[in-house]
Amino acid sequence: MMRNKRLLIIFGILLSITLLIAIGSAIFSIRTVNAFCNNVKDEELCAEVAKEKDNIIGKSVFTLNEDKLIKNVEERVGGIKVVNIERLFPNRVNIHFVKLYDYFEVMYEGNFYISGIDGKILKKQAESGGDSVIRVVLGLTEEPKVGGTLESAPRFAALQDMINMLELLDFRETDAPAIISTIDIDYSNLAIYVFTRTGVLIKIQGDENAGQKLRYALSLYTAKPSYRTTGLITVTETEKGIVDFYDENGTID
């Protein structure tokens, strides 16, 4: 009798666990996936991102692999950056993303590769983006990949540092391209040349702290109108980032 009683108790516990698992699986299985664009209203783009539901509906909200989900969405849709995956218990998932705007372009073998402010390649096209983007001159040794970055490019770390600084300065979408026409990292191993649309040339000496040096140069560039017409702004390779302005006659100010 005692043995049968014990078996009944064990059977009851196992049955309860099985029922809890079954109920939990039904309750916590993903049923709804929504997408929200944080920086622009674009219902069509949101609908495209939300199609990721086809790959995760029915999966447990607890075991959802967020890194894999982000990777899949960004590779499938392109031109976006997922900023957050929100799990709403018991069975909903929200994908929050931002739309990346054309910011830079790099030319390779006659084609133009467009990237967002984060340096991610958004698309490949036969024609230049013109004044709407910043042209970046790099010594590329291999073709950039759409969906990838320019990490394999020589001196990419310096470019990345400058990109991060532009983002910190909130030079977004049209702001920076309206000021900067070209960033040339390939011309000299000793300096980076930044060409402005008003004709002023910025010379950043050395790759170290390139972003901070660009900030110093842009601070001077915007300081007064005479610094935005013509001449040369140089930032020397020092911890304080000494900035000098030379007019068209080579006279220092």
PDB file of C-alpha atoms in Angstrom:
ATOM      1  CA  MET A   1       0.000   0.000   0.000  1.00  0.00           C
ATOM      2  CA  MET A   2       2.777   2.420   0.985  1.00  0.00           C
ATOM      3  CA  ARG A   3       4.607   1.681  -2.235  1.00  0.00           C
ATOM      4  CA  ASN A   4       1.469   2.279  -4.318  1.00  0.00           C
ATOM      5  CA  LYS A   5       0.841   5.492  -2.419  1.00  0.00           C
ATOM      6  CA  ARG A   6       4.384   6.657  -3.143  1.00  0.00           C
ATOM      7  CA  LEU A   7       3.984   5.830  -6.834  1.00  0.00           C
ATOM      8  CA  LEU A   8       0.734   7.764  -6.968  1.00  0.00           C
ATOM      9  CA  ILE A   9       2.385  10.787  -5.355  1.00  0.00           C
ATOM     10  CA  ILE A  10       5.340  10.637  -7.795  1.00  0.00           C
ATOM     11  CA  PHE A  11       2.957  10.188 -10.713  1.00  0.00           C
ATOM     12  CA  GLY A  12       0.919  13.153  -9.502  1.00  0.00           C
ATOM     13  CA  ILE A  13       4.044  15.350  -9.259  1.00  0.00           C
ATOM     14  CA  LEU A  14       5.213  14.343 -12.747  1.00  0.00           C
ATOM     15  CA  LEU A  15       1.741  14.975 -14.139  1.00  0.00           C
ATOM     16  CA  SER A  16       1.653  18.411 -12.502  1.00  0.00           C
ATOM     17  CA  ILE A  17       5.054  19.305 -13.928  1.00  0.00           C
ATOM     18  CA  THR A  18       3.982  18.125 -17.376  1.00  0.00           C
ATOM     19  CA  LEU A  19       0.817  20.189 -17.177  1.00  0.00           C
ATOM     20  CA  LEU A  20       2.745  23.260 -16.023  1.00  0.00           C
ATOM     21  CA  ILE A  21       5.185  22.888 -18.919  1.00  0.00           C
ATOM     22  CA  ALA A  22       2.356  22.444 -21.400  1.00  0.00           C
ATOM     23  CA  ILE A  23       0.426  25.411 -20.042  1.00  0.00           C
ATOM     24  CA  GLY A  24       3.600  27.524 -19.862  1.00  0.00           C
ATOM     25  CA  SER A  25       4.473  26.655 -23.446  1.00  0.00           C
ATOM     26  CA  ALA A  26       1.037  27.705 -24.611  1.00  0.00           C
ATOM     27  CA  ILE A  27       0.944  30.917 -22.592  1.00  0.00           C
ATOM     28  CA  PHE A  28       4.528  32.059 -23.181  1.00  0.00           C
ATOM     29  CA  SER A  29       4.789  31.174 -26.872  1.00  0.00           C
ATOM     30  CA  ILE A  30       5.298  34.293 -28.979  1.00  0.00           C
ATOM     31  CA  ARG A  31       2.071  35.221 -30.742  1.00  0.00           C
ATOM     32  CA  THR A  32       2.508  38.883 -31.690  1.00  0.00           C
ATOM     33  CA  VAL A  33       5.486  40.777 -33.152  1.00  0.00           C
ATOM     34  CA  ASN A  34       5.393  44.542 -33.690  1.00  0.00           C
ATOM     35  CA  ALA A  35       8.033  46.925 -35.059  1.00  0.00           C
ATOM     36  CA  PHE A  36       8.508  50.598 -34.240  1.00  0.00           C
ATOM     37  CA  CYS A  37      10.803  53.103 -35.957  1.00  0.00           C
ATOM     38  CA  ASN A  38      12.143  55.569 -33.390  1.00  0.00           C
ATOM     39  CA  ASN A  39      13.305  58.369 -35.688  1.00  0.00           C
ATOM     40  CA  VAL A  40      10.833  58.592 -38.565  1.00  0.00           C
ATOM     41  CA  LYS A  41       7.263  57.596 -39.392  1.00  0.00           C
ATOM     42  CA  ASP A  42       7.485  54.840 -41.981  1.00  0.00           C
ATOM     43  CA  GLU A  43       4.660  52.297 -41.796  1.00  0.00           C
ATOM     44  CA  GLU A  44       5.923  50.344 -44.795  1.00  0.00           C
ATOM     45  CA  LEU A  45       9.371  49.903 -43.217  1.00  0.00           C
ATOM     46  CA  CYS A  46       7.813  48.899 -39.897  1.00  0.00           C
ATOM     47  CA  ALA A  47       5.714  46.280 -41.670  1.00  0.00           C
ATOM     48  CA  GLU A  48       8.828  44.918 -43.385  1.00  0.00           C
ATOM     49  CA  VAL A  49      10.698  44.625 -40.090  1.00  0.00           C
ATOM     50  CA  ALA A  50       7.696  42.989 -38.418  1.00  0.00           C
ATOM     51  CA  LYS A  51       7.798  40.183 -40.999  1.00  0.00           C
ATOM     52  CA  GLU A  52      10.445  38.662 -38.731  1.00  0.00           C
ATOM     53  CA  LYS A  53       7.442  37.177 -36.911  1.00  0.00           C
ATOM     54  CA  ASP A  54       7.527  34.358 -39.472  1.00  0.00           C
ATOM     55  CA  ASN A  55      10.783  33.186 -37.855  1.00  0.00           C
ATOM     56  CA  ILE A  56       9.903  33.558 -34.163  1.00  0.00           C
ATOM     57  CA  ILE A  57       6.137  32.990 -33.804  1.00  0.00           C
ATOM     58  CA  GLY A  58       5.596  29.976 -31.559  1.00  0.00           C
ATOM     59  CA  LYS A  59       8.970  30.199 -29.859  1.00  0.00           C
ATOM     60  CA  SER A  60       9.233  30.798 -26.130  1.00  0.00           C
ATOM     61  CA  VAL A  61       9.444  34.435 -25.099  1.00  0.00           C
ATOM     62  CA  PHE A  62      11.913  33.330 -22.402  1.00  0.00           C
ATOM     63  CA  THR A  63      14.419  31.644 -24.711  1.00  0.00           C
ATOM     64  CA  LEU A  64      14.300  34.173 -27.557  1.00  0.00           C
ATOM     65  CA  ASN A  65      17.838  34.783 -28.870  1.00  0.00           C
ATOM     66  CA  GLU A  66      17.944  38.581 -29.163  1.00  0.00           C
ATOM     67  CA  ASP A  67      21.385  38.761 -30.819  1.00  0.00           C
ATOM     68  CA  LYS A  68      20.292  36.339 -33.547  1.00  0.00           C
ATOM     69  CA  LEU A  69      17.007  38.207 -33.990  1.00  0.00           C
ATOM     70  CA  ILE A  70      18.811  41.547 -34.419  1.00  0.00           C
ATOM     71  CA  LYS A  71      21.287  40.042 -36.892  1.00  0.00           C
ATOM     72  CA  ASN A  72      18.509  38.472 -38.967  1.00  0.00           C
ATOM     73  CA  VAL A  73      16.432  41.661 -39.099  1.00  0.00           C
ATOM     74  CA  GLU A  74      19.339  43.944 -40.044  1.00  0.00           C
ATOM     75  CA  GLU A  75      20.569  41.568 -42.764  1.00  0.00           C
ATOM     76  CA  ARG A  76      17.098  40.975 -44.204  1.00  0.00           C
ATOM     77  CA  VAL A  77      15.842  44.557 -44.241  1.00  0.00           C
ATOM     78  CA  GLY A  78      18.997  46.664 -44.581  1.00  0.00           C
ATOM     79  CA  GLY A  79      19.290  50.395 -43.961  1.00  0.00           C
ATOM     80  CA  ILE A  80      18.191  50.086 -40.337  1.00  0.00           C
ATOM     81  CA  LYS A  81      19.728  49.553 -36.929  1.00  0.00           C
ATOM     82  CA  VAL A  82      17.857  47.639 -34.218  1.00  0.00           C
ATOM     83  CA  VAL A  83      18.222  49.478 -30.913  1.00  0.00           C
ATOM     84  CA  ASN A  84      16.079  47.357 -28.606  1.00  0.00           C
ATOM     85  CA  ILE A  85      14.129  44.109 -28.378  1.00  0.00           C
ATOM     86  CA  GLU A  86      11.242  44.419 -25.928  1.00  0.00           C
ATOM     87  CA  ARG A  87       9.614  41.308 -24.489  1.00  0.00           C
ATOM     88  CA  LEU A  88       6.077  41.925 -23.269  1.00  0.00           C
ATOM     89  CA  PHE A  89       4.934  38.974 -21.240  1.00  0.00           C
ATOM     90  CA  PRO A  90       3.338  36.667 -21.740  1.00  0.00           C
ATOM     91  CA  ASN A  91       3.612  36.413 -25.531  1.00  0.00           C
ATOM     92  CA  ARG A  92       4.508  39.666 -27.336  1.00  0.00           C
ATOM     93  CA  VAL A  93       7.758  41.034 -28.788  1.00  0.00           C
ATOM     94  CA  ASN A  94       8.397  44.595 -29.951  1.00  0.00           C
ATOM     95  CA  ILE A  95      11.330  45.436 -32.237  1.00  0.00           C
ATOM     96  CA  HIS A  96      12.542  49.024 -31.896  1.00  0.00           C
ATOM     97  CA  PHE A  97      14.817  50.330 -34.646  1.00  0.00           C
ATOM     98  CA  VAL A  98      16.093  53.479 -36.323  1.00  0.00           C
ATOM     99  CA  LYS A  99      16.267  54.182 -40.027  1.00  0.00           C
ATOM    100  CA  LEU A 100      19.815  54.863 -41.209  1.00  0.00           C
ATOM    101  CA  TYR A 101      20.259  57.722 -43.657  1.00  0.00           C
ATOM    102  CA  ASP A 102      22.866  57.935 -46.400  1.00  0.00           C
ATOM    103  CA  TYR A 103      25.856  59.601 -44.760  1.00  0.00           C
ATOM    104  CA  PHE A 104      29.111  58.492 -46.380  1.00  0.00           C
ATOM    105  CA  GLU A 105      30.094  57.005 -49.702  1.00  0.00           C
ATOM    106  CA  VAL A 106      33.216  55.104 -50.692  1.00  0.00           C
ATOM    107  CA  MET A 107      34.144  54.437 -54.305  1.00  0.00           C
ATOM    108  CA  TYR A 108      35.589  51.084 -55.357  1.00  0.00           C
ATOM    109  CA  GLU A 109      36.152  50.042 -58.997  1.00  0.00           C
ATOM    110  CA  GLY A 110      33.625  52.554 -60.349  1.00  0.00           C
ATOM    111  CA  ASN A 111      30.817  51.798 -57.906  1.00  0.00           C
ATOM    112  CA  PHE A 112      29.706  53.783 -54.874  1.00  0.00           C
ATOM    113  CA  TYR A 113      29.089  52.122 -51.530  1.00  0.00           C
ATOM    114  CA  ILE A 114      26.807  54.105 -49.251  1.00  0.00           C
ATOM    115  CA  SER A 115      26.976  53.837 -45.472  1.00  0.00           C
ATOM    116  CA  GLY A 116      25.060  55.237 -42.522  1.00  0.00           C
ATOM    117  CA  ILE A 117      26.609  57.246 -39.717  1.00  0.00           C
ATOM    118  CA  ASP A 118      27.607  54.009 -37.964  1.00  0.00           C
ATOM    119  CA  GLY A 119      29.822  53.017 -40.911  1.00  0.00           C
ATOM    120  CA  LYS A 120      27.599  50.109 -41.980  1.00  0.00           C
ATOM    121  CA  ILE A 121      27.325  49.663 -45.765  1.00  0.00           C
ATOM    122  CA  LEU A 122      23.690  50.184 -46.728  1.00  0.00           C
ATOM    123  CA  LYS A 123      23.780  49.799 -50.502  1.00  0.00           C
ATOM    124  CA  LYS A 124      25.827  49.722 -53.678  1.00  0.00           C
ATOM    125  CA  GLN A 125      25.036  52.036 -56.583  1.00  0.00           C
ATOM    126  CA  ALA A 126      26.476  53.149 -59.898  1.00  0.00           C
ATOM    127  CA  GLU A 127      26.131  56.890 -59.251  1.00  0.00           C
ATOM    128  CA  SER A 128      27.452  59.161 -56.531  1.00  0.00           C
ATOM    129  CA  GLY A 129      25.147  60.529 -53.861  1.00  0.00           C
ATOM    130  CA  GLY A 130      26.581  63.967 -54.635  1.00  0.00           C
ATOM    131  CA  ASP A 131      26.238  66.757 -52.110  1.00  0.00           C
ATOM    132  CA  SER A 132      23.920  64.730 -49.883  1.00  0.00           C
ATOM    133  CA  VAL A 133      26.743  62.515 -48.579  1.00  0.00           C
ATOM    134  CA  ILE A 134      30.357  62.807 -47.455  1.00  0.00           C
ATOM    135  CA  ARG A 135      32.842  61.182 -49.799  1.00  0.00           C
ATOM    136  CA  VAL A 136      35.443  59.062 -47.984  1.00  0.00           C
ATOM    137  CA  VAL A 137      38.713  58.270 -49.759  1.00  0.00           C
ATOM    138  CA  LEU A 138      40.245  55.046 -48.471  1.00  0.00           C
ATOM    139  CA  GLY A 139      42.925  52.735 -49.792  1.00  0.00           C
ATOM    140  CA  LEU A 140      40.554  49.806 -50.193  1.00  0.00           C
ATOM    141  CA  THR A 141      42.092  46.487 -51.166  1.00  0.00           C
ATOM    142  CA  GLU A 142      38.821  44.551 -51.410  1.00  0.00           C
ATOM    143  CA  GLU A 143      35.222  45.241 -52.333  1.00  0.00           C
ATOM    144  CA  PRO A 144      32.996  46.428 -49.468  1.00  0.00           C
ATOM    145  CA  LYS A 145      30.049  44.179 -48.655  1.00  0.00           C
ATOM    146  CA  VAL A 146      26.516  45.474 -48.304  1.00  0.00           C
ATOM    147  CA  GLY A 147      25.486  44.834 -44.707  1.00  0.00           C
ATOM    148  CA  GLY A 148      29.119  44.846 -43.601  1.00  0.00           C
ATOM    149  CA  THR A 149      31.457  47.634 -42.534  1.00  0.00           C
ATOM    150  CA  LEU A 150      34.740  49.134 -43.701  1.00  0.00           C
ATOM    151  CA  GLU A 151      36.710  47.498 -40.895  1.00  0.00           C
ATOM    152  CA  SER A 152      39.201  45.916 -43.273  1.00  0.00           C
ATOM    153  CA  ALA A 153      40.120  49.297 -44.773  1.00  0.00           C
ATOM    154  CA  PRO A 154      43.518  50.787 -43.865  1.00  0.00           C
ATOM    155  CA  ARG A 155      43.330  53.250 -40.948  1.00  0.00           C
ATOM    156  CA  PHE A 156      39.672  52.443 -40.360  1.00  0.00           C
ATOM    157  CA  ALA A 157      40.111  53.092 -36.627  1.00  0.00           C
ATOM    158  CA  ALA A 158      40.795  56.787 -37.315  1.00  0.00           C
ATOM    159  CA  LEU A 159      37.715  57.054 -39.537  1.00  0.00           C
ATOM    160  CA  GLN A 160      35.595  55.286 -36.925  1.00  0.00           C
ATOM    161  CA  ASP A 161      36.844  57.713 -34.289  1.00  0.00           C
ATOM    162  CA  MET A 162      35.784  60.642 -36.477  1.00  0.00           C
ATOM    163  CA  ILE A 163      32.386  59.055 -37.200  1.00  0.00           C
ATOM    164  CA  ASN A 164      31.776  58.578 -33.481  1.00  0.00           C
ATOM    165  CA  MET A 165      32.665  62.206 -32.828  1.00  0.00           C
ATOM    166  CA  LEU A 166      30.272  63.467 -35.512  1.00  0.00           C
ATOM    167  CA  GLU A 167      27.531  61.394 -33.894  1.00  0.00           C
ATOM    168  CA  LEU A 168      28.375  62.774 -30.438  1.00  0.00           C
ATOM    169  CA  LEU A 169      28.223  66.292 -31.863  1.00  0.00           C
ATOM    170  CA  ASP A 170      24.768  65.397 -33.200  1.00  0.00           C
ATOM    171  CA  PHE A 171      25.870  66.050 -36.804  1.00  0.00           C
ATOM    172  CA  ARG A 172      23.211  63.807 -38.267  1.00  0.00           C
ATOM    173  CA  GLU A 173      21.502  63.251 -41.598  1.00  0.00           C
ATOM    174  CA  THR A 174      22.123  66.465 -43.533  1.00  0.00           C
ATOM    175  CA  ASP A 175      24.160  68.391 -40.949  1.00  0.00           C
ATOM    176  CA  ALA A 176      27.644  66.995 -41.509  1.00  0.00           C
ATOM    177  CA  PRO A 177      27.306  66.493 -45.309  1.00  0.00           C
ATOM    178  CA  ALA A 178      26.274  70.147 -45.532  1.00  0.00           C
ATOM    179  CA  ILE A 179      29.638  71.127 -44.030  1.00  0.00           C
ATOM    180  CA  ILE A 180      32.034  68.353 -45.077  1.00  0.00           C
ATOM    181  CA  SER A 181      32.434  67.240 -48.684  1.00  0.00           C
ATOM    182  CA  THR A 182      35.341  64.780 -48.435  1.00  0.00           C
ATOM    183  CA  ILE A 183      37.427  62.954 -45.849  1.00  0.00           C
ATOM    184  CA  ASP A 184      40.674  61.762 -47.438  1.00  0.00           C
ATOM    185  CA  ILE A 185      42.562  59.179 -45.403  1.00  0.00           C
ATOM    186  CA  ASP A 186      44.470  57.718 -48.347  1.00  0.00           C
ATOM    187  CA  TYR A 187      46.467  60.738 -49.563  1.00  0.00           C
ATOM    188  CA  SER A 188      49.018  60.770 -46.742  1.00  0.00           C
ATOM    189  CA  ASN A 189      49.975  58.370 -43.968  1.00  0.00           C
ATOM    190  CA  LEU A 190      50.846  61.341 -41.762  1.00  0.00           C
ATOM    191  CA  ALA A 191      47.602  63.309 -41.966  1.00  0.00           C
ATOM    192  CA  ILE A 192      43.878  63.190 -42.680  1.00  0.00           C
ATOM    193  CA  TYR A 193      42.453  65.854 -44.973  1.00  0.00           C
ATOM    194  CA  VAL A 194      38.887  67.051 -44.476  1.00  0.00           C
ATOM    195  CA  PHE A 195      37.476  69.228 -47.261  1.00  0.00           C
ATOM    196  CA  THR A 196      34.600  71.566 -46.391  1.00  0.00           C
ATOM    197  CA  ARG A 197      31.981  72.718 -48.883  1.00  0.00           C
ATOM    198  CA  THR A 198      32.973  76.356 -48.363  1.00  0.00           C
ATOM    199  CA  GLY A 199      36.557  75.751 -49.486  1.00  0.00           C
ATOM    200  CA  VAL A 200      38.301  75.565 -46.119  1.00  0.00           C
ATOM    201  CA  LEU A 201      40.664  72.606 -45.768  1.00  0.00           C
ATOM    202  CA  ILE A 202      41.109  70.886 -42.409  1.00  0.00           C
ATOM    203  CA  LYS A 203      44.389  69.049 -41.879  1.00  0.00           C
ATOM    204  CA  ILE A 204      44.454  66.582 -39.000  1.00  0.00           C
ATOM    205  CA  GLN A 205      48.001  65.486 -38.220  1.00  0.00           C
ATOM    206  CA  GLY A 206      48.257  61.876 -37.073  1.00  0.00           C
ATOM    207  CA  ASP A 207      45.562  59.229 -36.573  1.00  0.00           C
ATOM    208  CA  GLU A 208      45.590  59.257 -32.775  1.00  0.00           C
ATOM    209  CA  ASN A 209      42.532  60.983 -31.287  1.00  0.00           C
ATOM    210  CA  ALA A 210      41.338  61.846 -34.814  1.00  0.00           C
ATOM    211  CA  GLY A 211      37.777  62.394 -33.600  1.00  0.00           C
ATOM    212  CA  GLN A 212      38.822  64.836 -30.901  1.00  0.00           C
ATOM    213  CA  LYS A 213      41.011  66.722 -33.363  1.00  0.00           C
ATOM    214  CA  LEU A 214      38.098  66.977 -35.783  1.00  0.00           C
ATOM    215  CA  ARG A 215      36.013  68.441 -32.978  1.00  0.00           C
ATOM    216  CA  TYR A 216      38.682  71.097 -32.311  1.00  0.00           C
ATOM    217  CA  ALA A 217      38.799  71.963 -36.010  1.00  0.00           C
ATOM    218  CA  LEU A 218      35.015  72.215 -36.372  1.00  0.00           C
ATOM    219  CA  SER A 219      34.850  74.406 -33.255  1.00  0.00           C
ATOM    220  CA  LEU A 220      37.236  76.854 -34.894  1.00  0.00           C
ATOM    221  CA  TYR A 221      35.483  76.551 -38.261  1.00  0.00           C
ATOM    222  CA  THR A 222      32.178  77.624 -36.726  1.00  0.00           C
ATOM    223  CA  ALA A 223      33.735  80.292 -34.453  1.00  0.00           C
ATOM    224  CA  LYS A 224      33.419  83.188 -36.902  1.00  0.00           C
ATOM    225  CA  PRO A 225      32.518  83.746 -40.586  1.00  0.00           C
ATOM    226  CA  SER A 226      36.091  84.507 -41.712  1.00  0.00           C
ATOM    227  CA  TYR A 227      37.099  80.958 -40.782  1.00  0.00           C
ATOM    228  CA  ARG A 228      34.442  79.524 -43.090  1.00  0.00           C
ATOM    229  CA  THR A 229      35.368  81.144 -46.385  1.00  0.00           C
ATOM    230  CA  THR A 230      38.841  79.983 -47.385  1.00  0.00           C
ATOM    231  CA  GLY A 231      42.109  78.902 -45.830  1.00  0.00           C
ATOM    232  CA  LEU A 232      43.575  76.002 -43.877  1.00  0.00           C
ATOM    233  CA  ILE A 233      42.805  74.756 -40.362  1.00  0.00           C
ATOM    234  CA  THR A 234      45.473  72.484 -38.915  1.00  0.00           C
ATOM    235  CA  VAL A 235      45.284  70.377 -35.782  1.00  0.00           C
ATOM    236  CA  THR A 236      48.690  69.223 -34.579  1.00  0.00           C
ATOM    237  CA  GLU A 237      49.403  65.928 -32.891  1.00  0.00           C
ATOM    238  CA  THR A 238      49.389  67.102 -29.296  1.00  0.00           C
ATOM    239  CA  GLU A 239      47.312  66.162 -26.280  1.00  0.00           C
ATOM    240  CA  LYS A 240      45.679  69.591 -26.211  1.00  0.00           C
ATOM    241  CA  GLY A 241      45.023  69.550 -29.950  1.00  0.00           C
ATOM    242  CA  ILE A 242      46.513  72.924 -30.896  1.00  0.00           C
ATOM    243  CA  VAL A 243      44.447  74.446 -33.711  1.00  0.00           C
ATOM    244  CA  ASP A 244      45.755  77.052 -36.156  1.00  0.00           C
ATOM    245  CA  PHE A 245      44.025  78.895 -38.981  1.00  0.00           C
ATOM    246  CA  TYR A 246      45.956  79.999 -42.081  1.00  0.00           C
ATOM    247  CA  ASP A 247      44.344  82.356 -44.553  1.00  0.00           C
ATOM    248  CA  GLU A 248      44.754  82.099 -48.349  1.00  0.00           C
ATOM    249  CA  ASN A 249      48.076  83.925 -48.096  1.00  0.00           C
ATOM    250  CA  GLY A 250      49.450  81.451 -45.585  1.00  0.00           C
ATOM    251  CA  THR A 251      49.229  83.940 -42.732  1.00  0.00           C
ATOM    252  CA  ILE A 252      48.462  82.382 -39.353  1.00  0.00           C
ATOM    253  CA  ASP A 253      45.629  83.742 -37.234  1.00  0.00           C
TER     254      ASP A 253
END
